[in-house]
mmCIF file of C-alpha atoms in Angstrom:
data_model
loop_
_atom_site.group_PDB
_atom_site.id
_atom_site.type_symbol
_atom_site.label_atom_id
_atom_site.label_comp_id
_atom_site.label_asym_id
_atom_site.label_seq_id
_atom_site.Cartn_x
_atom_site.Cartn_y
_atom_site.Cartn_z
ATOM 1 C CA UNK H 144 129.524 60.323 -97.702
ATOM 2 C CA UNK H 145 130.460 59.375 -94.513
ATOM 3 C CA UNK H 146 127.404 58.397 -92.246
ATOM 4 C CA UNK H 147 126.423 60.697 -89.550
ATOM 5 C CA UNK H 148 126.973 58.803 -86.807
ATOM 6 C CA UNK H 149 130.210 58.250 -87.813
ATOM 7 C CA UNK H 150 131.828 61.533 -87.047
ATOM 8 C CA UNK H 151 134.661 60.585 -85.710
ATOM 9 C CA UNK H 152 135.924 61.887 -82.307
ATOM 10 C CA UNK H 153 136.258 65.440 -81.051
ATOM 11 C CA UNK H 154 138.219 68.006 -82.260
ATOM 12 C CA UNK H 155 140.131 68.076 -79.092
ATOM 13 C CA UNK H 156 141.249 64.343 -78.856
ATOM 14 C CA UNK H 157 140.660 63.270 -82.563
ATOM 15 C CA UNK H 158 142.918 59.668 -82.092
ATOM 16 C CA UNK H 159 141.495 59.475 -78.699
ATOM 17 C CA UNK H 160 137.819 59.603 -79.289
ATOM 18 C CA UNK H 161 138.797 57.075 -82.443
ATOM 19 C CA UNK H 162 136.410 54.866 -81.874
ATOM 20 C CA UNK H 163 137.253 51.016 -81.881
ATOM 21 C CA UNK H 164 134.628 50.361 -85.235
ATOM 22 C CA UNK H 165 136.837 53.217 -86.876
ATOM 23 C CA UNK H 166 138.699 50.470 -88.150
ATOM 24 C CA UNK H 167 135.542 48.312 -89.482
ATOM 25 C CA UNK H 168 134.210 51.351 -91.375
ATOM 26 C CA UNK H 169 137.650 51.841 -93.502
ATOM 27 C CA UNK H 170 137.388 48.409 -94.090
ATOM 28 C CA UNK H 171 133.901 48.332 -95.251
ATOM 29 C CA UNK H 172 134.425 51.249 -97.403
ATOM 30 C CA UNK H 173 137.774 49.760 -99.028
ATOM 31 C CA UNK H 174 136.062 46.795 -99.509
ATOM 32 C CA UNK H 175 132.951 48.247 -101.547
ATOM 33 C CA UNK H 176 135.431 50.117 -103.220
ATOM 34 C CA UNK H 177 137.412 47.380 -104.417
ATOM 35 C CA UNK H 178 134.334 45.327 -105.406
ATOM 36 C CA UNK H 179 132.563 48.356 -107.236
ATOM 37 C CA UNK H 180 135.875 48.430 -109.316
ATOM 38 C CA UNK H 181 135.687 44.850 -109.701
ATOM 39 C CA UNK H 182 132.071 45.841 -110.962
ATOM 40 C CA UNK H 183 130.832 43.047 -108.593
ATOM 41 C CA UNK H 184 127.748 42.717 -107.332
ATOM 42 C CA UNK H 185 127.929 41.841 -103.072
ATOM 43 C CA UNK H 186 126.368 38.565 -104.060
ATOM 44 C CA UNK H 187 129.475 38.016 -106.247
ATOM 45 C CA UNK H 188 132.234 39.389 -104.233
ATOM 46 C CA UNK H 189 130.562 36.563 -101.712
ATOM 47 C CA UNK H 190 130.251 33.571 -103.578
ATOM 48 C CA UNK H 191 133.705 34.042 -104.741
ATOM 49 C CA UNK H 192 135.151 34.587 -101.591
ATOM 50 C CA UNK H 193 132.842 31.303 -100.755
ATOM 51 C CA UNK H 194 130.615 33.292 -97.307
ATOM 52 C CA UNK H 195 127.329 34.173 -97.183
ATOM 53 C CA UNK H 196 125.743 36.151 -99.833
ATOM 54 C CA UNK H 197 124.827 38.996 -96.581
ATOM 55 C CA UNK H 198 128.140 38.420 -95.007
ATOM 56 C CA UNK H 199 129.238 41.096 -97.583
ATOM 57 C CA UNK H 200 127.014 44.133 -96.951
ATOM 58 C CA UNK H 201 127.366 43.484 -92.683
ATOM 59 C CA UNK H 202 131.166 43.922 -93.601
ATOM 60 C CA UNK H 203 130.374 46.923 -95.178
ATOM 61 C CA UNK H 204 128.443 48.681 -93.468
ATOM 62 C CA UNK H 205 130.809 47.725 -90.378
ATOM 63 C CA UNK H 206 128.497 44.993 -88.466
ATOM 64 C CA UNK H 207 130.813 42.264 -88.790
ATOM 65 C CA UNK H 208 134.205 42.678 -86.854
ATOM 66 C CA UNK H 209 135.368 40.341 -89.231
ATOM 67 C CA UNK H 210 138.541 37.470 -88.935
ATOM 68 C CA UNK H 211 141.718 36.965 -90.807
ATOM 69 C CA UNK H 212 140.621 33.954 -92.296
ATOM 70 C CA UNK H 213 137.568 35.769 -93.789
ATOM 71 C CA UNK H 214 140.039 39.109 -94.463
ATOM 72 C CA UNK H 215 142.197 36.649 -96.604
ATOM 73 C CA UNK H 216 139.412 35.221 -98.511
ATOM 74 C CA UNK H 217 138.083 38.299 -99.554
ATOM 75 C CA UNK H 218 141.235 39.682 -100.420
ATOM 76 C CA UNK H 219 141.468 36.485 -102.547
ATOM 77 C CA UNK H 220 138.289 37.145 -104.308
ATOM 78 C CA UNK H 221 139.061 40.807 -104.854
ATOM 79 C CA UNK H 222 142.093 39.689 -106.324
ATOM 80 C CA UNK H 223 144.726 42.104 -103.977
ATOM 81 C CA UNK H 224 147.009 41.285 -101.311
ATOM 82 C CA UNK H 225 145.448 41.255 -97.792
ATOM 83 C CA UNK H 226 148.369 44.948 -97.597
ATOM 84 C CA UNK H 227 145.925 46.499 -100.169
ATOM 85 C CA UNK H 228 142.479 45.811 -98.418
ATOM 86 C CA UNK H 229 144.351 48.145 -95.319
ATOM 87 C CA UNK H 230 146.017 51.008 -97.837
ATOM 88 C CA UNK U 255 160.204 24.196 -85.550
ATOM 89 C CA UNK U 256 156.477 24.036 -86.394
ATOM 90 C CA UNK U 257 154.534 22.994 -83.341
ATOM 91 C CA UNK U 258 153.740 19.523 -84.261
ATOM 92 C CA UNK U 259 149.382 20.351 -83.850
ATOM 93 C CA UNK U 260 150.069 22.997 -86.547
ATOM 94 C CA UNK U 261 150.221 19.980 -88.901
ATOM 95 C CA UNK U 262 146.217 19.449 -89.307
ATOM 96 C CA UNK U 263 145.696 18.598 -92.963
ATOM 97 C CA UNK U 264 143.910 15.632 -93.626
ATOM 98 C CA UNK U 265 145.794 13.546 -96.272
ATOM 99 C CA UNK U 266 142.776 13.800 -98.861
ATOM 100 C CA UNK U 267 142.859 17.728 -99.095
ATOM 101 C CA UNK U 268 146.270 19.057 -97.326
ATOM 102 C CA UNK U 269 145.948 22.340 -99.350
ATOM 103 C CA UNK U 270 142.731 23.104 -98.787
ATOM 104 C CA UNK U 271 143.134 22.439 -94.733
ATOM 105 C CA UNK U 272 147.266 23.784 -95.398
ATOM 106 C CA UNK U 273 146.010 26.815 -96.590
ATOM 107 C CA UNK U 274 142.971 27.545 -94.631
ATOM 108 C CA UNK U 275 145.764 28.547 -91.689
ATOM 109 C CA UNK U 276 148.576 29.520 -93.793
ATOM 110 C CA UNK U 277 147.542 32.965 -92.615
ATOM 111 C CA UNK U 278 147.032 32.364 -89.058
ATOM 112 C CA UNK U 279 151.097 31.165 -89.303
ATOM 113 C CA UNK U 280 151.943 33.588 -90.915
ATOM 114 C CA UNK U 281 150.441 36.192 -88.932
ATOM 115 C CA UNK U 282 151.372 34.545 -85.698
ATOM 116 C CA UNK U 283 155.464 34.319 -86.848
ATOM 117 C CA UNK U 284 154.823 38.337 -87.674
ATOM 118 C CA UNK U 285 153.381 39.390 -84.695
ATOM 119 C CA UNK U 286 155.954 37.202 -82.336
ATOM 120 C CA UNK U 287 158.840 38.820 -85.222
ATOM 121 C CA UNK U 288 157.973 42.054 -84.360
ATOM 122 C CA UNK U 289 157.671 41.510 -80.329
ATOM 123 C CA UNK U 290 160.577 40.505 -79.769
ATOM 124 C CA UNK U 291 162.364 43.354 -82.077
ATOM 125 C CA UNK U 292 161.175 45.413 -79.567
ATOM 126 C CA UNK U 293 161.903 43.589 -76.711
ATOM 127 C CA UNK U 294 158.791 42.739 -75.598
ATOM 128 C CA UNK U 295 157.635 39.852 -73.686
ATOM 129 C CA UNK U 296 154.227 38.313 -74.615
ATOM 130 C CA UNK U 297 152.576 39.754 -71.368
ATOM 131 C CA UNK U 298 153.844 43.457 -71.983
ATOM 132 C CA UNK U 299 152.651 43.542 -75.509
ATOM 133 C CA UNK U 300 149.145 41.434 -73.851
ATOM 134 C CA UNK U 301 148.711 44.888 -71.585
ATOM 135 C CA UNK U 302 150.011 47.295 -73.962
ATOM 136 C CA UNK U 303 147.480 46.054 -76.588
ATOM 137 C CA UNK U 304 145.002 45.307 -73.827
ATOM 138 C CA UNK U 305 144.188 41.668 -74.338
ATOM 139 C CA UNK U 306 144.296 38.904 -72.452
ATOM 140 C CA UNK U 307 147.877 37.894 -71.293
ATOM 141 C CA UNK U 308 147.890 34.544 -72.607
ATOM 142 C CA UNK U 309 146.004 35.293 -75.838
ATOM 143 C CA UNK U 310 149.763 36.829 -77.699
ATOM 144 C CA UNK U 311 150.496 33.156 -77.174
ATOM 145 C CA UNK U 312 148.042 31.853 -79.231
ATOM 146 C CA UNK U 313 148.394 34.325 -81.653
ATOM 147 C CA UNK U 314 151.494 33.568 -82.374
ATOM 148 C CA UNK U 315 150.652 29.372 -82.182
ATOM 149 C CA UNK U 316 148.397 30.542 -85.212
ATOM 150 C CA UNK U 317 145.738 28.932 -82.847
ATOM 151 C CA UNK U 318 143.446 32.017 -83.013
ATOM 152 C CA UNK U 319 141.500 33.618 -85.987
ATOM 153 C CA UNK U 320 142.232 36.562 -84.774
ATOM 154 C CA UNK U 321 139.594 39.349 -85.476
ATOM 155 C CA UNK U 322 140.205 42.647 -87.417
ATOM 156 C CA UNK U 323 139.994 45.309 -83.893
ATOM 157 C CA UNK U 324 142.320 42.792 -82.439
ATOM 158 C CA UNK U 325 144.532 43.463 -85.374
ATOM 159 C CA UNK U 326 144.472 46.918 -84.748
ATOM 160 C CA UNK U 327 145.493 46.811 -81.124
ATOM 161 C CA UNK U 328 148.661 44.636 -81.568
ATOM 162 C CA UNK U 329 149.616 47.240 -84.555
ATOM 163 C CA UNK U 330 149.093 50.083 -82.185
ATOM 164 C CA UNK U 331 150.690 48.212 -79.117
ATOM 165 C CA UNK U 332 153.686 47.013 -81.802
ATOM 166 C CA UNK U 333 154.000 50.714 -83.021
ATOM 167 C CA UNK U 334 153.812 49.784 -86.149
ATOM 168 C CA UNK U 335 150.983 49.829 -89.249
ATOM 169 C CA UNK U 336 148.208 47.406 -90.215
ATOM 170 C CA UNK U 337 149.921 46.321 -93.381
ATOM 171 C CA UNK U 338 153.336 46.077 -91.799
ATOM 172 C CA UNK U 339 151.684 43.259 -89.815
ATOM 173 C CA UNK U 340 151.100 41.303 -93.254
ATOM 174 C CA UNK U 341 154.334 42.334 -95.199
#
């Protein structure tokens, strides 16, 4: 269920108002996603990916405008290509 | 030709250093691939994607991790999709 605050943009403008953490949400979401069907916990998903065990749930919830090197890793530890973590 | 800096590996773990910016290569070669497909110059894709003229450069010198909303502006600026910046 999409967070309230996160109702995206006006019906007028929707890509407009778009805000620039749009893009951290999907990630966060895709990237519980993929863990939950990895039936990881965040503490796993992290120490696999080798970053901090919190590192995981600020990327999910969309704190963390996070960097290829760490987008790669967890891709890595999910087991998918960096492609899938953005389908 | 691979700039000659982009050859930090120390001899006792070149994978492990080799791979850690692998991506950032990668990414950069992409990103400076799909520039110049559409004729831009570094600086027009810099203001089209609104960063910092010189910071395509060092994109492309895979000397910046570059972060996930900068992703998404050089996709937007490069008309093209998040993943087709990783195929």
């Amino acid at each position: 269920m999409w967070p309230a605050q996160l109702n995206r943009g006006s019906i007028a403008h929707p890509e407009k108002m778009k805000s620039k953490t749009d893009i951290l949400v999907h990630f966060g979401l895709r990237v519980r996603e993929l863990r939950t069907q990895n039936g990881m916990s965040q503490e796993q998903l992290a120490f696999k990916a080798g970053v901090h065990r919190t590192y995981i749930g600020m990327i999910e919830r969309a704190e963390k405008n996070v960097t290829l090197i760490s987008i790669e890793k967890l891709a890595n530890a999910l087991g998918v290509s960096i492609t899938t973590l953005f389908e």
